[in-house]
Amino acid sequence: MELFKIKRDIPFMSYGKLTTFISLVTFIAAVFFLVTKGLNFSVEFTGGTVMEVQYQQGADVNKVRQRLDTLKLGDVQVQALGTNKHIMIRLPNKEGVPSAQLSNNVMDLLKQDTSDTITLRQVEFIGPQVGEELVNNGLLALSMVVIGIIIYLSVRFEWRFAVAAIIANMHDVIIILGFFAFFQWEFSLTVLAGILAVLGYSVNESVVVFDRIRENFRKPHMRNKTVPQIIDNAITATMSRTAITHGSTEAMVLSMLIFGGAALHGFSLALTIGILFGIYSSVLVASPLLLMFGLNRDNLAKQQKQKEEVVV
């Protein structure tokens, strides 16, 4: 199925140096913000108090948030759980104030100026040690995904393809983290899940483009074409598929971002940024890197010969 068909190949590789330079600048900027500003970790990572409060008639989330801001606790998160009758409140730790006392202060404050019946359904205290454990487990999960992708690409493709794809994927992850560091958006477990999803999504796009490049090298009518022309043809041929898959996925993710509420905001935000930069990196980062690594017909011929010898 094709949404459209482009008759002439678009000369993407003629802009390869420019796009690589832009990617390098954005990558350095993302690393700079990560180092200087750091990530704004959520309560799950830093420790704090998570409260689930029930209103009999319903609550105005914005008013609850404004009310809690008077306690001057810092970054307090308030979100509705399905309906505005069930509210989840995340409070950071406050030095010198026990968590139990903090939750009592919150309940006393919420019960003021309202005739509605408010019930504390659940309260959880997350210590700094638990938060540190979640950070370590999150980094471990991210590392395992990266290692798995490296192994998969190394087995399936010639090493130049594998290295280019890994660099492009790491580019996407660092850019997402850079956005969260620059704007100081909250980095929660759902954001980490979004980053892991972006890794798999981005590598899938790179594999599709690389497969078409490898096939083009074997086609008889492509023998007189240069390597940049072969890559341009592969990218142009997959643009219709890219528009359909990424367009439909981005529409779904944007709907979650707009209508999903606070519970899905971090996850959908990470996916939105990751999908956009995933398209860019697969086409305008990974492919130019193949040229920088010296990809030619001899590389693929040697790999094919080695595979045939192994099979024999």
mmCIF file of C-alpha atoms in Angstrom:
data_model
loop_
_atom_site.group_PDB
_atom_site.id
_atom_site.type_symbol
_atom_site.label_atom_id
_atom_site.label_comp_id
_atom_site.label_asym_id
_atom_site.label_seq_id
_atom_site.Cartn_x
_atom_site.Cartn_y
_atom_site.Cartn_z
ATOM 1 C CA MET A 1 0.000 0.000 0.000
ATOM 2 C CA GLU A 2 1.359 3.407 -1.019
ATOM 3 C CA LEU A 3 -0.059 6.769 -0.012
ATOM 4 C CA PHE A 4 1.898 8.473 -2.796
ATOM 5 C CA LYS A 5 4.683 7.647 -5.223
ATOM 6 C CA ILE A 6 7.658 9.862 -5.972
ATOM 7 C CA LYS A 7 9.020 9.366 -9.484
ATOM 8 C CA ARG A 8 12.367 11.084 -8.966
ATOM 9 C CA ASP A 9 14.729 10.226 -6.153
ATOM 10 C CA ILE A 10 15.191 13.014 -3.620
ATOM 11 C CA PRO A 11 18.912 13.802 -3.150
ATOM 12 C CA PHE A 12 18.997 13.382 0.624
ATOM 13 C CA MET A 13 22.686 12.519 0.721
ATOM 14 C CA SER A 14 23.666 15.790 -0.910
ATOM 15 C CA TYR A 15 22.573 17.405 2.356
ATOM 16 C CA GLY A 16 24.228 14.724 4.472
ATOM 17 C CA LYS A 17 26.977 16.935 5.899
ATOM 18 C CA LEU A 18 24.489 19.673 6.799
ATOM 19 C CA THR A 19 22.051 17.317 8.533
ATOM 20 C CA THR A 20 24.893 15.582 10.368
ATOM 21 C CA PHE A 21 26.160 18.962 11.573
ATOM 22 C CA ILE A 22 22.650 19.926 12.783
ATOM 23 C CA SER A 23 22.357 16.589 14.591
ATOM 24 C CA LEU A 24 25.752 17.101 16.229
ATOM 25 C CA VAL A 25 24.773 20.584 17.431
ATOM 26 C CA THR A 26 21.438 19.400 18.877
ATOM 27 C CA PHE A 27 23.171 16.417 20.492
ATOM 28 C CA ILE A 28 25.796 18.632 22.149
ATOM 29 C CA ALA A 29 23.066 21.049 23.303
ATOM 30 C CA ALA A 30 21.081 18.163 24.819
ATOM 31 C CA VAL A 31 24.148 16.868 26.664
ATOM 32 C CA PHE A 32 24.895 20.404 27.879
ATOM 33 C CA PHE A 33 21.418 20.814 29.383
ATOM 34 C CA LEU A 34 21.589 17.350 30.930
ATOM 35 C CA VAL A 35 24.874 18.216 32.628
ATOM 36 C CA THR A 36 24.027 21.787 33.695
ATOM 37 C CA LYS A 37 20.315 21.544 34.539
ATOM 38 C CA GLY A 38 19.827 17.815 35.039
ATOM 39 C CA LEU A 39 16.564 15.895 34.989
ATOM 40 C CA ASN A 40 13.603 16.817 37.146
ATOM 41 C CA PHE A 41 13.006 13.391 38.678
ATOM 42 C CA SER A 42 9.538 12.544 39.952
ATOM 43 C CA VAL A 43 8.594 11.268 43.383
ATOM 44 C CA GLU A 44 9.152 7.667 42.249
ATOM 45 C CA PHE A 45 12.864 8.402 41.884
ATOM 46 C CA THR A 46 13.512 11.011 44.576
ATOM 47 C CA GLY A 47 11.203 9.693 47.282
ATOM 48 C CA GLY A 48 8.129 11.361 48.734
ATOM 49 C CA THR A 49 4.468 10.790 49.532
ATOM 50 C CA VAL A 50 1.759 9.548 47.181
ATOM 51 C CA MET A 51 -1.832 10.088 48.320
ATOM 52 C CA GLU A 52 -5.099 8.908 46.791
ATOM 53 C CA VAL A 53 -8.006 11.111 47.850
ATOM 54 C CA GLN A 54 -11.712 10.561 47.154
ATOM 55 C CA TYR A 55 -14.279 13.348 46.809
ATOM 56 C CA GLN A 56 -17.939 12.506 47.133
ATOM 57 C CA GLN A 57 -19.146 15.147 44.667
ATOM 58 C CA GLY A 58 -16.002 15.802 42.664
ATOM 59 C CA ALA A 59 -13.049 18.158 42.813
ATOM 60 C CA ASP A 60 -11.538 20.865 40.638
ATOM 61 C CA VAL A 61 -7.998 19.627 40.014
ATOM 62 C CA ASN A 62 -6.655 23.123 39.308
ATOM 63 C CA LYS A 63 -8.086 24.496 42.537
ATOM 64 C CA VAL A 64 -6.650 21.576 44.492
ATOM 65 C CA ARG A 65 -3.251 22.232 42.933
ATOM 66 C CA GLN A 66 -3.428 25.944 43.783
ATOM 67 C CA ARG A 67 -4.495 25.110 47.312
ATOM 68 C CA LEU A 68 -1.545 22.771 47.840
ATOM 69 C CA ASP A 69 0.888 25.354 46.453
ATOM 70 C CA THR A 70 0.278 27.385 49.609
ATOM 71 C CA LEU A 71 2.142 24.697 51.573
ATOM 72 C CA LYS A 72 5.298 25.612 49.596
ATOM 73 C CA LEU A 73 6.438 22.007 49.265
ATOM 74 C CA GLY A 74 7.926 22.443 45.820
ATOM 75 C CA ASP A 75 6.800 20.415 42.802
ATOM 76 C CA VAL A 76 3.405 19.039 43.873
ATOM 77 C CA GLN A 77 1.572 16.920 41.299
ATOM 78 C CA VAL A 78 -2.200 16.574 41.252
ATOM 79 C CA GLN A 79 -4.026 14.403 38.740
ATOM 80 C CA ALA A 80 -7.458 12.850 38.357
ATOM 81 C CA LEU A 81 -7.724 9.060 38.307
ATOM 82 C CA GLY A 82 -10.373 8.449 35.698
ATOM 83 C CA THR A 83 -12.884 10.919 37.192
ATOM 84 C CA ASN A 84 -12.497 14.064 39.271
ATOM 85 C CA LYS A 85 -13.829 12.151 42.294
ATOM 86 C CA HIS A 86 -10.550 10.293 42.673
ATOM 87 C CA ILE A 87 -7.456 12.480 42.938
ATOM 88 C CA MET A 88 -3.824 11.373 43.173
ATOM 89 C CA ILE A 89 -1.417 13.749 44.901
ATOM 90 C CA ARG A 90 2.374 13.359 44.765
ATOM 91 C CA LEU A 91 4.360 15.296 47.343
ATOM 92 C CA PRO A 92 8.144 15.626 47.561
ATOM 93 C CA ASN A 93 9.919 15.087 50.840
ATOM 94 C CA LYS A 94 10.250 18.124 53.112
ATOM 95 C CA GLU A 95 13.162 18.327 55.482
ATOM 96 C CA GLY A 96 12.130 18.216 59.105
ATOM 97 C CA VAL A 97 8.530 17.170 58.374
ATOM 98 C CA PRO A 98 7.616 13.460 58.716
ATOM 99 C CA SER A 99 5.640 11.966 55.829
ATOM 100 C CA ALA A 100 2.704 11.101 58.097
ATOM 101 C CA GLN A 101 2.445 14.670 59.320
ATOM 102 C CA LEU A 102 2.742 15.957 55.769
ATOM 103 C CA SER A 103 -0.210 13.854 54.591
ATOM 104 C CA ASN A 104 -2.272 15.030 57.573
ATOM 105 C CA ASN A 105 -1.479 18.657 56.744
ATOM 106 C CA VAL A 106 -2.633 18.093 53.188
ATOM 107 C CA MET A 107 -5.918 16.523 54.279
ATOM 108 C CA ASP A 108 -6.582 19.353 56.742
ATOM 109 C CA LEU A 109 -5.940 21.908 54.019
ATOM 110 C CA LEU A 110 -8.204 20.193 51.492
ATOM 111 C CA LYS A 111 -11.082 19.956 53.958
ATOM 112 C CA GLN A 112 -11.046 23.709 54.465
ATOM 113 C CA ASP A 113 -13.416 25.893 52.441
ATOM 114 C CA THR A 114 -15.395 22.938 51.100
ATOM 115 C CA SER A 115 -18.565 21.161 52.115
ATOM 116 C CA ASP A 116 -17.699 18.035 50.153
ATOM 117 C CA THR A 117 -16.781 14.842 51.979
ATOM 118 C CA ILE A 118 -13.107 14.017 51.459
ATOM 119 C CA THR A 119 -11.676 10.594 52.275
ATOM 120 C CA LEU A 120 -8.050 9.468 52.247
ATOM 121 C CA ARG A 121 -8.207 6.133 50.445
ATOM 122 C CA GLN A 122 -4.520 5.321 50.294
ATOM 123 C CA VAL A 123 -1.168 6.820 51.178
ATOM 124 C CA GLU A 124 2.299 5.540 50.275
ATOM 125 C CA PHE A 125 5.639 6.737 51.572
ATOM 126 C CA ILE A 126 8.541 6.313 49.147
ATOM 127 C CA GLY A 127 11.942 6.575 50.766
ATOM 128 C CA PRO A 128 15.129 7.831 49.032
ATOM 129 C CA GLN A 129 16.508 4.278 49.029
ATOM 130 C CA VAL A 130 13.534 3.051 46.984
ATOM 131 C CA GLY A 131 13.976 5.971 44.596
ATOM 132 C CA GLU A 132 17.654 5.144 44.113
ATOM 133 C CA GLU A 133 16.736 1.523 43.418
ATOM 134 C CA LEU A 134 14.245 2.638 40.756
ATOM 135 C CA VAL A 135 16.930 4.792 39.102
ATOM 136 C CA ASN A 136 19.327 1.853 38.981
ATOM 137 C CA ASN A 137 16.653 -0.498 37.640
ATOM 138 C CA GLY A 138 15.656 2.056 35.025
ATOM 139 C CA LEU A 139 19.229 2.460 33.827
ATOM 140 C CA LEU A 140 19.606 -1.319 33.787
ATOM 141 C CA ALA A 141 16.461 -1.705 31.663
ATOM 142 C CA LEU A 142 17.685 0.970 29.245
ATOM 143 C CA SER A 143 21.114 -0.690 28.996
ATOM 144 C CA MET A 144 19.591 -4.120 28.337
ATOM 145 C CA VAL A 145 17.436 -2.735 25.515
ATOM 146 C CA VAL A 146 20.470 -1.039 23.928
ATOM 147 C CA ILE A 147 22.576 -4.207 24.190
ATOM 148 C CA GLY A 148 19.764 -6.281 22.662
ATOM 149 C CA ILE A 149 19.465 -3.856 19.740
ATOM 150 C CA ILE A 150 23.242 -3.943 19.185
ATOM 151 C CA ILE A 151 23.246 -7.755 19.091
ATOM 152 C CA TYR A 152 20.258 -7.882 16.720
ATOM 153 C CA LEU A 153 21.692 -5.334 14.286
ATOM 154 C CA SER A 154 25.156 -6.896 14.374
ATOM 155 C CA VAL A 155 23.717 -10.284 13.402
ATOM 156 C CA ARG A 156 21.372 -8.975 10.731
ATOM 157 C CA PHE A 157 23.538 -6.311 9.061
ATOM 158 C CA GLU A 158 27.105 -5.496 8.178
ATOM 159 C CA TRP A 159 28.828 -3.681 11.033
ATOM 160 C CA ARG A 160 28.560 -0.239 9.381
ATOM 161 C CA PHE A 161 24.773 -0.521 9.361
ATOM 162 C CA ALA A 162 24.715 -1.665 12.983
ATOM 163 C CA VAL A 163 26.945 1.153 14.260
ATOM 164 C CA ALA A 164 25.031 3.801 12.265
ATOM 165 C CA ALA A 165 21.693 2.593 13.641
ATOM 166 C CA ILE A 166 22.946 2.533 17.239
ATOM 167 C CA ILE A 167 24.340 6.068 16.963
ATOM 168 C CA ALA A 168 21.034 7.264 15.491
ATOM 169 C CA ASN A 169 19.046 5.591 18.284
ATOM 170 C CA MET A 170 21.268 7.018 21.008
ATOM 171 C CA HIS A 171 20.852 10.394 19.309
ATOM 172 C CA ASP A 172 17.062 10.091 19.765
ATOM 173 C CA VAL A 173 17.329 9.121 23.438
ATOM 174 C CA ILE A 174 19.721 11.968 24.307
ATOM 175 C CA ILE A 175 17.532 14.494 22.449
ATOM 176 C CA ILE A 176 14.456 13.399 24.438
ATOM 177 C CA LEU A 177 16.385 13.650 27.707
ATOM 178 C CA GLY A 178 17.703 17.050 26.609
ATOM 179 C CA PHE A 179 14.164 18.344 26.101
ATOM 180 C CA PHE A 180 13.134 17.150 29.560
ATOM 181 C CA ALA A 181 16.234 18.720 31.101
ATOM 182 C CA PHE A 182 15.859 22.076 29.298
ATOM 183 C CA PHE A 183 12.156 22.542 30.087
ATOM 184 C CA GLN A 184 12.477 20.779 33.468
ATOM 185 C CA TRP A 185 9.551 18.526 32.652
ATOM 186 C CA GLU A 186 9.047 15.825 35.215
ATOM 187 C CA PHE A 187 10.930 12.611 34.481
ATOM 188 C CA SER A 188 8.833 9.713 35.770
ATOM 189 C CA LEU A 189 8.592 5.974 35.218
ATOM 190 C CA THR A 190 6.078 6.535 32.415
ATOM 191 C CA VAL A 191 8.597 8.778 30.623
ATOM 192 C CA LEU A 192 11.197 6.031 30.936
ATOM 193 C CA ALA A 193 8.687 3.603 29.411
ATOM 194 C CA GLY A 194 8.171 6.059 26.549
ATOM 195 C CA ILE A 195 11.924 6.244 25.899
ATOM 196 C CA LEU A 196 12.169 2.453 25.790
ATOM 197 C CA ALA A 197 9.285 2.399 23.306
ATOM 198 C CA VAL A 198 11.030 5.037 21.165
ATOM 199 C CA LEU A 199 14.165 2.889 21.033
ATOM 200 C CA GLY A 200 12.282 -0.032 19.530
ATOM 201 C CA TYR A 201 10.249 2.200 17.247
ATOM 202 C CA SER A 202 13.267 4.091 15.924
ATOM 203 C CA VAL A 203 15.339 0.973 15.262
ATOM 204 C CA ASN A 204 12.427 -0.485 13.282
ATOM 205 C CA GLU A 205 12.480 2.499 10.916
ATOM 206 C CA SER A 206 16.255 2.210 10.510
ATOM 207 C CA VAL A 207 15.955 -1.504 9.710
ATOM 208 C CA VAL A 208 13.365 -0.811 6.982
ATOM 209 C CA VAL A 209 15.581 1.806 5.314
ATOM 210 C CA PHE A 210 18.720 -0.337 5.661
ATOM 211 C CA ASP A 211 16.951 -3.362 4.195
ATOM 212 C CA ARG A 212 16.005 -1.336 1.120
ATOM 213 C CA ILE A 213 19.573 -0.031 0.783
ATOM 214 C CA ARG A 214 20.965 -3.566 0.941
ATOM 215 C CA GLU A 215 18.437 -4.770 -1.646
ATOM 216 C CA ASN A 216 19.329 -1.897 -3.987
ATOM 217 C CA PHE A 217 22.972 -2.955 -4.016
ATOM 218 C CA ARG A 218 21.855 -6.348 -5.394
ATOM 219 C CA LYS A 219 19.521 -5.047 -8.108
ATOM 220 C CA PRO A 220 20.985 -5.208 -11.642
ATOM 221 C CA HIS A 221 19.696 -1.774 -12.704
ATOM 222 C CA MET A 222 21.439 -0.194 -9.707
ATOM 223 C CA ARG A 223 24.932 -1.394 -10.632
ATOM 224 C CA ASN A 224 25.803 1.849 -12.416
ATOM 225 C CA LYS A 225 24.536 4.001 -9.547
ATOM 226 C CA THR A 226 26.792 5.557 -6.932
ATOM 227 C CA VAL A 227 26.387 4.725 -3.247
ATOM 228 C CA PRO A 228 24.701 8.098 -2.441
ATOM 229 C CA GLN A 229 22.261 7.538 -5.331
ATOM 230 C CA ILE A 230 21.438 4.043 -4.067
ATOM 231 C CA ILE A 231 20.753 5.391 -0.575
ATOM 232 C CA ASP A 232 18.633 8.242 -1.968
ATOM 233 C CA ASN A 233 16.564 5.740 -3.943
ATOM 234 C CA ALA A 234 16.032 3.557 -0.861
ATOM 235 C CA ILE A 235 14.901 6.477 1.303
ATOM 236 C CA THR A 236 12.607 7.855 -1.413
ATOM 237 C CA ALA A 237 11.043 4.438 -1.962
ATOM 238 C CA THR A 238 10.195 4.078 1.740
ATOM 239 C CA MET A 239 8.790 7.595 2.207
ATOM 240 C CA SER A 240 5.183 6.544 1.543
ATOM 241 C CA ARG A 241 5.426 3.809 4.171
ATOM 242 C CA THR A 242 7.080 6.225 6.578
ATOM 243 C CA ALA A 243 4.287 8.768 6.104
ATOM 244 C CA ILE A 244 1.584 6.151 6.740
ATOM 245 C CA THR A 245 3.153 4.446 9.775
ATOM 246 C CA HIS A 246 4.583 7.508 11.476
ATOM 247 C CA GLY A 247 1.599 9.685 10.609
ATOM 248 C CA SER A 248 -0.917 7.267 12.101
ATOM 249 C CA THR A 249 1.261 6.618 15.158
ATOM 250 C CA GLU A 250 1.888 10.312 15.750
ATOM 251 C CA ALA A 251 -1.850 11.033 15.480
ATOM 252 C CA MET A 252 -2.543 8.432 18.165
ATOM 253 C CA VAL A 253 0.234 9.745 20.417
ATOM 254 C CA LEU A 254 -0.946 13.351 20.011
ATOM 255 C CA SER A 255 -4.454 12.323 20.999
ATOM 256 C CA MET A 256 -3.014 10.811 24.188
ATOM 257 C CA LEU A 257 -1.015 13.983 24.789
ATOM 258 C CA ILE A 258 -4.038 16.253 24.362
ATOM 259 C CA PHE A 259 -6.831 14.162 25.845
ATOM 260 C CA GLY A 260 -5.008 11.593 27.991
ATOM 261 C CA GLY A 261 -4.650 13.806 31.035
ATOM 262 C CA ALA A 262 -1.771 14.020 33.495
ATOM 263 C CA ALA A 263 -1.408 10.255 33.829
ATOM 264 C CA LEU A 264 -0.337 9.845 30.183
ATOM 265 C CA HIS A 265 1.255 13.263 29.646
ATOM 266 C CA GLY A 266 4.895 12.311 30.258
ATOM 267 C CA PHE A 267 4.629 9.055 28.306
ATOM 268 C CA SER A 268 2.958 10.657 25.279
ATOM 269 C CA LEU A 269 5.295 13.670 25.379
ATOM 270 C CA ALA A 270 8.371 11.428 25.231
ATOM 271 C CA LEU A 271 6.822 9.449 22.360
ATOM 272 C CA THR A 272 5.883 12.605 20.442
ATOM 273 C CA ILE A 273 9.441 13.934 20.541
ATOM 274 C CA GLY A 274 10.922 10.495 19.927
ATOM 275 C CA ILE A 275 8.825 9.730 16.839
ATOM 276 C CA LEU A 276 9.629 13.078 15.219
ATOM 277 C CA PHE A 277 13.360 12.751 15.833
ATOM 278 C CA GLY A 278 13.210 9.028 15.030
ATOM 279 C CA ILE A 279 12.134 9.837 11.474
ATOM 280 C CA TYR A 280 14.865 12.447 11.212
ATOM 281 C CA SER A 281 17.615 10.247 12.607
ATOM 282 C CA SER A 282 16.727 7.172 10.519
ATOM 283 C CA VAL A 283 16.860 9.169 7.287
ATOM 284 C CA LEU A 284 19.222 12.076 7.890
ATOM 285 C CA VAL A 285 21.570 10.725 10.568
ATOM 286 C CA ALA A 286 21.954 6.970 10.107
ATOM 287 C CA SER A 287 22.159 7.044 6.295
ATOM 288 C CA PRO A 288 24.863 9.753 6.032
ATOM 289 C CA LEU A 289 26.859 7.830 8.638
ATOM 290 C CA LEU A 290 26.984 4.879 6.227
ATOM 291 C CA LEU A 291 28.836 7.099 3.761
ATOM 292 C CA MET A 292 31.170 8.345 6.480
ATOM 293 C CA PHE A 293 31.996 4.736 7.396
ATOM 294 C CA GLY A 294 32.884 3.977 3.766
ATOM 295 C CA LEU A 295 29.977 1.723 2.722
ATOM 296 C CA ASN A 296 30.383 0.210 -0.756
ATOM 297 C CA ARG A 297 29.497 -2.914 -2.749
ATOM 298 C CA ASP A 298 32.626 -4.735 -1.601
ATOM 299 C CA ASN A 299 31.523 -4.505 2.051
ATOM 300 C CA LEU A 300 28.201 -6.216 1.356
ATOM 301 C CA ALA A 301 29.769 -8.757 -0.990
ATOM 302 C CA LYS A 302 32.238 -9.812 1.718
ATOM 303 C CA GLN A 303 29.449 -10.125 4.280
ATOM 304 C CA GLN A 304 27.346 -12.223 1.911
ATOM 305 C CA LYS A 305 30.315 -14.482 1.147
ATOM 306 C CA GLN A 306 31.045 -14.966 4.845
ATOM 307 C CA LYS A 307 27.416 -15.915 5.517
ATOM 308 C CA GLU A 308 27.454 -18.446 2.676
ATOM 309 C CA GLU A 309 30.649 -20.016 4.044
ATOM 310 C CA VAL A 310 29.095 -20.308 7.497
ATOM 311 C CA VAL A 311 25.990 -21.996 6.068
ATOM 312 C CA VAL A 312 28.112 -24.501 4.162
#
